[in-house]
Amino acid sequence: MSTSGIHKVDEALRRALPGRCAFCLAPALGERPWCAACHEALPWNLPACPHCAEPQPGALAGRPCGACLRRPPAFDRARVPLRYEGEVSGLVQRFKFHASPRAGAILLALLEEALPASVRAFPGALMGVPLHPARARERGFDQADWLARRLARRLGVAHRVARRRRDTRSQRGLDRGERRANLRGAFAVAGRLPPRLVLLDDVMTTGATLDALARACRRAGAEEIEVWVPARTPLHAP
């Protein structure tokens, strides 16, 4: 979709979103698509590992998780404000598997609201984690690219794309090592990237996919890489 087409769709979504809370249908909080009570009750990902955003016990707040201490990811830090559970998992599923633009717009609004102005000023470019073309055709759209294009336009920064070289098998049921092996060499980036880059996805599990993409981006010139994702799978989830 062209930039003008994205702008028209987003304008229509903004007109439709205010008024009622997307979760309980109570009056919304100003122009935001949620009420204060539902926003407070969302499963916020606090505390979390500062590197990979894995949910942490309170006693470990602000400290890297064991996995990051053993093998730091190729990205520098992850900003993932919510846990993938409850109302948030429903939003992600409607966006990802049913191509709901309203669910996508709410996820993006929640992510953007959680980023301080200084963080939003960080990137020189945004890039979504690409689906393989066959998977994108099957699903009907590429959800991470959908998020990245819209947020890049809002922040006034470049939108860059990577290519998925092969249609990797599902990560479901694989441990961390198997996920890394499954994604080795899966991504290619054409051209030179700016020094500061943000990678976006809709949901993060172990971070193996983002780690593999970050490695390809470093080879293309990115020096400092952040990961921005609306939701992170909790520790107890498969």
mmCIF file of C-alpha atoms in Angstrom:
data_model
loop_
_atom_site.group_PDB
_atom_site.id
_atom_site.type_symbol
_atom_site.label_atom_id
_atom_site.label_comp_id
_atom_site.label_asym_id
_atom_site.label_seq_id
_atom_site.Cartn_x
_atom_site.Cartn_y
_atom_site.Cartn_z
ATOM 1 C CA MET A 1 0.000 0.000 0.000
ATOM 2 C CA SER A 2 1.235 3.492 -0.824
ATOM 3 C CA THR A 3 2.005 6.091 1.857
ATOM 4 C CA SER A 4 -1.127 8.036 0.894
ATOM 5 C CA GLY A 5 -3.188 4.850 1.167
ATOM 6 C CA ILE A 6 -1.791 4.123 4.632
ATOM 7 C CA HIS A 7 -2.563 7.705 5.656
ATOM 8 C CA LYS A 8 -6.208 7.387 4.557
ATOM 9 C CA VAL A 9 -6.677 4.069 6.367
ATOM 10 C CA ASP A 10 -5.089 5.410 9.554
ATOM 11 C CA GLU A 11 -7.212 8.552 9.458
ATOM 12 C CA ALA A 12 -10.336 6.398 9.174
ATOM 13 C CA LEU A 13 -9.167 4.251 12.089
ATOM 14 C CA ARG A 14 -8.494 7.295 14.246
ATOM 15 C CA ARG A 15 -12.024 8.549 13.606
ATOM 16 C CA ALA A 16 -13.464 5.143 14.467
ATOM 17 C CA LEU A 17 -11.390 4.367 17.561
ATOM 18 C CA PRO A 18 -12.352 7.179 19.969
ATOM 19 C CA GLY A 19 -15.642 7.115 21.812
ATOM 20 C CA ARG A 20 -15.823 3.664 23.408
ATOM 21 C CA CYS A 21 -13.248 1.493 25.129
ATOM 22 C CA ALA A 22 -12.143 -1.386 22.881
ATOM 23 C CA PHE A 23 -12.192 -3.733 25.885
ATOM 24 C CA CYS A 24 -15.357 -2.909 27.860
ATOM 25 C CA LEU A 25 -17.273 -0.341 25.707
ATOM 26 C CA ALA A 26 -17.221 2.227 28.525
ATOM 27 C CA PRO A 27 -16.469 5.834 27.517
ATOM 28 C CA ALA A 28 -12.909 6.010 26.208
ATOM 29 C CA LEU A 29 -10.122 8.106 27.686
ATOM 30 C CA GLY A 30 -9.986 11.136 25.416
ATOM 31 C CA GLU A 31 -8.966 10.106 21.917
ATOM 32 C CA ARG A 32 -7.459 6.830 23.086
ATOM 33 C CA PRO A 33 -9.262 3.547 22.336
ATOM 34 C CA TRP A 34 -9.431 2.431 25.971
ATOM 35 C CA CYS A 35 -10.804 3.586 29.334
ATOM 36 C CA ALA A 36 -8.595 4.283 32.345
ATOM 37 C CA ALA A 37 -9.709 1.162 34.237
ATOM 38 C CA CYS A 38 -9.037 -1.253 31.363
ATOM 39 C CA HIS A 39 -5.711 0.396 30.583
ATOM 40 C CA GLU A 40 -4.594 -0.023 34.193
ATOM 41 C CA ALA A 41 -5.751 -3.669 34.225
ATOM 42 C CA LEU A 42 -3.781 -4.686 31.127
ATOM 43 C CA PRO A 43 -0.974 -7.239 31.717
ATOM 44 C CA TRP A 44 1.958 -4.827 31.827
ATOM 45 C CA ASN A 45 5.349 -6.440 31.375
ATOM 46 C CA LEU A 46 6.944 -5.169 34.575
ATOM 47 C CA PRO A 47 9.554 -5.925 35.666
ATOM 48 C CA ALA A 48 11.364 -7.328 32.623
ATOM 49 C CA CYS A 49 14.897 -8.117 31.484
ATOM 50 C CA PRO A 50 16.387 -4.882 30.068
ATOM 51 C CA HIS A 51 17.976 -6.779 27.163
ATOM 52 C CA CYS A 52 15.291 -9.201 25.937
ATOM 53 C CA ALA A 53 12.206 -8.018 27.903
ATOM 54 C CA GLU A 54 11.541 -11.476 29.321
ATOM 55 C CA PRO A 55 9.183 -11.076 32.313
ATOM 56 C CA GLN A 56 11.191 -11.152 35.536
ATOM 57 C CA PRO A 57 10.424 -11.854 39.201
ATOM 58 C CA GLY A 58 10.317 -8.649 41.252
ATOM 59 C CA ALA A 59 13.582 -9.463 43.014
ATOM 60 C CA LEU A 60 15.450 -9.335 39.681
ATOM 61 C CA ALA A 61 14.019 -6.020 38.483
ATOM 62 C CA GLY A 62 16.433 -4.186 36.221
ATOM 63 C CA ARG A 63 18.888 -7.080 35.961
ATOM 64 C CA PRO A 64 19.574 -9.157 32.824
ATOM 65 C CA CYS A 65 17.947 -12.587 32.736
ATOM 66 C CA GLY A 66 20.016 -15.776 32.814
ATOM 67 C CA ALA A 67 19.639 -16.366 29.082
ATOM 68 C CA CYS A 68 21.032 -12.904 28.258
ATOM 69 C CA LEU A 69 23.917 -13.354 30.695
ATOM 70 C CA ARG A 70 24.829 -16.636 29.003
ATOM 71 C CA ARG A 71 24.352 -15.404 25.444
ATOM 72 C CA PRO A 72 23.482 -11.721 24.943
ATOM 73 C CA PRO A 73 21.197 -11.096 21.948
ATOM 74 C CA ALA A 74 22.465 -9.285 18.846
ATOM 75 C CA PHE A 75 20.169 -6.354 19.644
ATOM 76 C CA ASP A 76 21.033 -3.921 22.428
ATOM 77 C CA ARG A 77 17.708 -3.675 24.237
ATOM 78 C CA ALA A 78 14.047 -4.605 23.911
ATOM 79 C CA ARG A 79 11.062 -2.433 24.769
ATOM 80 C CA VAL A 80 7.999 -4.647 25.151
ATOM 81 C CA PRO A 81 5.359 -3.021 27.367
ATOM 82 C CA LEU A 82 2.812 -5.853 27.654
ATOM 83 C CA ARG A 83 2.624 -9.574 28.329
ATOM 84 C CA TYR A 84 0.946 -11.836 25.788
ATOM 85 C CA GLU A 85 -2.030 -12.883 27.884
ATOM 86 C CA GLY A 86 -5.644 -11.932 28.556
ATOM 87 C CA GLU A 87 -7.004 -9.063 26.484
ATOM 88 C CA VAL A 88 -3.636 -8.517 24.828
ATOM 89 C CA SER A 89 -3.425 -12.056 23.414
ATOM 90 C CA GLY A 90 -6.903 -11.569 21.966
ATOM 91 C CA LEU A 91 -5.811 -8.343 20.260
ATOM 92 C CA VAL A 92 -2.707 -9.982 18.792
ATOM 93 C CA GLN A 93 -4.673 -12.967 17.495
ATOM 94 C CA ARG A 94 -7.322 -10.771 15.856
ATOM 95 C CA PHE A 95 -4.606 -8.693 14.233
ATOM 96 C CA LYS A 96 -2.309 -11.529 13.198
ATOM 97 C CA PHE A 97 -4.726 -14.238 12.108
ATOM 98 C CA HIS A 98 -7.837 -12.228 11.159
ATOM 99 C CA ALA A 99 -6.144 -9.134 9.696
ATOM 100 C CA SER A 100 -8.096 -6.777 11.971
ATOM 101 C CA PRO A 101 -6.819 -3.227 11.359
ATOM 102 C CA ARG A 102 -8.571 -2.013 14.504
ATOM 103 C CA ALA A 103 -6.740 -4.567 16.653
ATOM 104 C CA GLY A 104 -3.472 -3.582 14.953
ATOM 105 C CA ALA A 105 -4.120 0.102 15.530
ATOM 106 C CA ILE A 106 -4.811 -0.497 19.238
ATOM 107 C CA LEU A 107 -1.622 -2.553 19.645
ATOM 108 C CA LEU A 108 0.381 0.160 17.926
ATOM 109 C CA ALA A 109 -1.220 2.854 20.093
ATOM 110 C CA LEU A 110 -0.368 0.895 23.262
ATOM 111 C CA LEU A 111 3.219 0.426 22.115
ATOM 112 C CA GLU A 112 3.686 4.046 21.123
ATOM 113 C CA GLU A 113 2.183 5.328 24.366
ATOM 114 C CA ALA A 114 4.669 3.239 26.363
ATOM 115 C CA LEU A 115 7.698 4.781 24.611
ATOM 116 C CA PRO A 116 9.014 8.044 26.120
ATOM 117 C CA ALA A 117 9.679 10.910 23.714
ATOM 118 C CA SER A 118 13.435 10.392 24.054
ATOM 119 C CA VAL A 119 13.058 6.758 22.959
ATOM 120 C CA ARG A 120 10.797 7.650 20.032
ATOM 121 C CA ALA A 121 13.561 9.993 18.844
ATOM 122 C CA PHE A 122 16.155 7.179 18.804
ATOM 123 C CA PRO A 123 15.735 5.401 15.455
ATOM 124 C CA GLY A 124 17.197 6.361 12.117
ATOM 125 C CA ALA A 125 14.962 3.729 10.546
ATOM 126 C CA LEU A 126 12.318 1.134 11.447
ATOM 127 C CA MET A 127 12.113 -2.396 10.067
ATOM 128 C CA GLY A 128 9.476 -5.071 10.586
ATOM 129 C CA VAL A 129 10.402 -8.748 10.934
ATOM 130 C CA PRO A 130 9.511 -10.036 7.451
ATOM 131 C CA LEU A 131 7.362 -13.038 6.715
ATOM 132 C CA HIS A 132 8.397 -15.324 3.899
ATOM 133 C CA PRO A 133 6.399 -14.315 0.785
ATOM 134 C CA ALA A 134 4.577 -17.661 0.781
ATOM 135 C CA ARG A 135 3.507 -17.171 4.406
ATOM 136 C CA ALA A 136 2.455 -13.568 3.742
ATOM 137 C CA ARG A 137 0.291 -14.697 0.801
ATOM 138 C CA GLU A 138 -1.279 -17.393 2.967
ATOM 139 C CA ARG A 139 -2.029 -14.949 5.777
ATOM 140 C CA GLY A 140 -3.035 -12.100 3.465
ATOM 141 C CA PHE A 141 -0.620 -9.493 4.858
ATOM 142 C CA ASP A 142 2.675 -9.057 6.705
ATOM 143 C CA GLN A 143 1.714 -7.936 10.199
ATOM 144 C CA ALA A 144 5.127 -6.671 11.382
ATOM 145 C CA ASP A 145 5.634 -4.645 8.208
ATOM 146 C CA TRP A 146 2.113 -3.189 8.715
ATOM 147 C CA LEU A 147 3.184 -1.950 12.156
ATOM 148 C CA ALA A 148 6.584 -0.689 10.995
ATOM 149 C CA ARG A 149 5.240 1.300 8.041
ATOM 150 C CA ARG A 150 2.708 3.133 10.180
ATOM 151 C CA LEU A 151 5.019 3.884 13.065
ATOM 152 C CA ALA A 152 7.801 5.037 10.724
ATOM 153 C CA ARG A 153 5.407 7.495 9.115
ATOM 154 C CA ARG A 154 4.247 8.799 12.499
ATOM 155 C CA LEU A 155 7.811 9.258 13.738
ATOM 156 C CA GLY A 156 9.028 10.728 10.451
ATOM 157 C CA VAL A 157 11.834 8.187 9.967
ATOM 158 C CA ALA A 158 12.815 5.841 7.163
ATOM 159 C CA HIS A 159 11.114 2.491 6.713
ATOM 160 C CA ARG A 160 13.471 -0.295 5.650
ATOM 161 C CA VAL A 161 12.734 -3.892 4.693
ATOM 162 C CA ALA A 162 14.594 -7.176 4.978
ATOM 163 C CA ARG A 163 14.058 -10.350 2.974
ATOM 164 C CA ARG A 164 13.301 -13.742 4.444
ATOM 165 C CA ARG A 165 15.463 -16.134 2.451
ATOM 166 C CA ARG A 166 13.582 -19.295 3.341
ATOM 167 C CA ASP A 167 10.297 -20.292 4.883
ATOM 168 C CA THR A 168 11.559 -21.603 8.217
ATOM 169 C CA ARG A 169 9.560 -24.208 10.064
ATOM 170 C CA SER A 170 7.395 -23.127 12.976
ATOM 171 C CA GLN A 171 9.257 -22.153 16.138
ATOM 172 C CA ARG A 172 6.502 -23.634 18.292
ATOM 173 C CA GLY A 173 7.812 -26.372 20.574
ATOM 174 C CA LEU A 174 11.496 -25.604 19.913
ATOM 175 C CA ASP A 175 13.889 -24.678 22.713
ATOM 176 C CA ARG A 176 16.160 -21.611 22.497
ATOM 177 C CA GLY A 177 19.019 -23.438 20.801
ATOM 178 C CA GLU A 178 16.726 -25.096 18.262
ATOM 179 C CA ARG A 179 15.062 -21.758 17.495
ATOM 180 C CA ARG A 180 18.446 -20.137 16.798
ATOM 181 C CA ALA A 181 19.506 -23.023 14.548
ATOM 182 C CA ASN A 182 16.196 -22.910 12.683
ATOM 183 C CA LEU A 183 16.729 -19.207 11.877
ATOM 184 C CA ARG A 184 20.438 -19.245 11.055
ATOM 185 C CA GLY A 185 20.966 -17.320 7.805
ATOM 186 C CA ALA A 186 17.220 -16.785 7.376
ATOM 187 C CA PHE A 187 17.387 -13.032 6.669
ATOM 188 C CA ALA A 188 19.070 -10.806 4.112
ATOM 189 C CA VAL A 189 19.279 -7.012 4.091
ATOM 190 C CA ALA A 190 20.049 -5.056 0.921
ATOM 191 C CA GLY A 191 21.858 -1.721 1.077
ATOM 192 C CA ARG A 192 23.431 0.118 3.973
ATOM 193 C CA LEU A 193 21.429 0.676 7.156
ATOM 194 C CA PRO A 194 21.648 3.762 9.391
ATOM 195 C CA PRO A 195 23.612 3.388 12.649
ATOM 196 C CA ARG A 196 20.483 3.407 14.874
ATOM 197 C CA LEU A 197 17.777 0.902 13.930
ATOM 198 C CA VAL A 198 14.540 -0.342 15.491
ATOM 199 C CA LEU A 199 13.123 -3.782 14.694
ATOM 200 C CA LEU A 200 9.378 -4.349 15.147
ATOM 201 C CA ASP A 201 7.248 -7.461 15.537
ATOM 202 C CA ASP A 202 3.762 -8.135 16.887
ATOM 203 C CA VAL A 203 4.716 -10.597 19.633
ATOM 204 C CA MET A 204 8.021 -11.832 21.079
ATOM 205 C CA THR A 205 8.614 -15.294 22.539
ATOM 206 C CA THR A 206 12.302 -16.101 23.121
ATOM 207 C CA GLY A 207 13.593 -13.345 20.841
ATOM 208 C CA ALA A 208 15.367 -15.809 18.516
ATOM 209 C CA THR A 209 13.755 -14.385 15.360
ATOM 210 C CA LEU A 210 14.649 -10.817 16.289
ATOM 211 C CA ASP A 211 18.161 -11.934 17.229
ATOM 212 C CA ALA A 212 18.660 -13.520 13.789
ATOM 213 C CA LEU A 213 17.362 -10.420 12.022
ATOM 214 C CA ALA A 214 19.546 -8.145 14.186
ATOM 215 C CA ARG A 215 22.633 -10.120 13.155
ATOM 216 C CA ALA A 216 21.808 -9.576 9.477
ATOM 217 C CA CYS A 217 21.227 -5.872 10.185
ATOM 218 C CA ARG A 218 24.586 -5.484 11.906
ATOM 219 C CA ARG A 219 26.267 -6.928 8.822
ATOM 220 C CA ALA A 220 24.421 -4.221 6.834
ATOM 221 C CA GLY A 221 25.812 -1.401 8.992
ATOM 222 C CA ALA A 222 23.441 -1.019 11.959
ATOM 223 C CA GLU A 223 25.488 -0.227 15.078
ATOM 224 C CA GLU A 224 22.817 0.161 17.782
ATOM 225 C CA ILE A 225 19.620 -1.871 17.531
ATOM 226 C CA GLU A 226 16.494 -1.698 19.647
ATOM 227 C CA VAL A 227 13.525 -4.046 19.500
ATOM 228 C CA TRP A 228 10.007 -2.628 19.915
ATOM 229 C CA VAL A 229 7.182 -5.157 20.256
ATOM 230 C CA PRO A 230 3.732 -4.720 21.841
ATOM 231 C CA ALA A 231 3.698 -8.036 23.743
ATOM 232 C CA ARG A 232 6.044 -10.646 25.242
ATOM 233 C CA THR A 233 5.150 -14.276 25.935
ATOM 234 C CA PRO A 234 5.238 -14.939 29.705
ATOM 235 C CA LEU A 235 7.728 -17.350 31.256
ATOM 236 C CA HIS A 236 5.147 -20.097 31.807
ATOM 237 C CA ALA A 237 3.925 -20.107 28.207
ATOM 238 C CA PRO A 238 5.234 -22.736 25.731
#
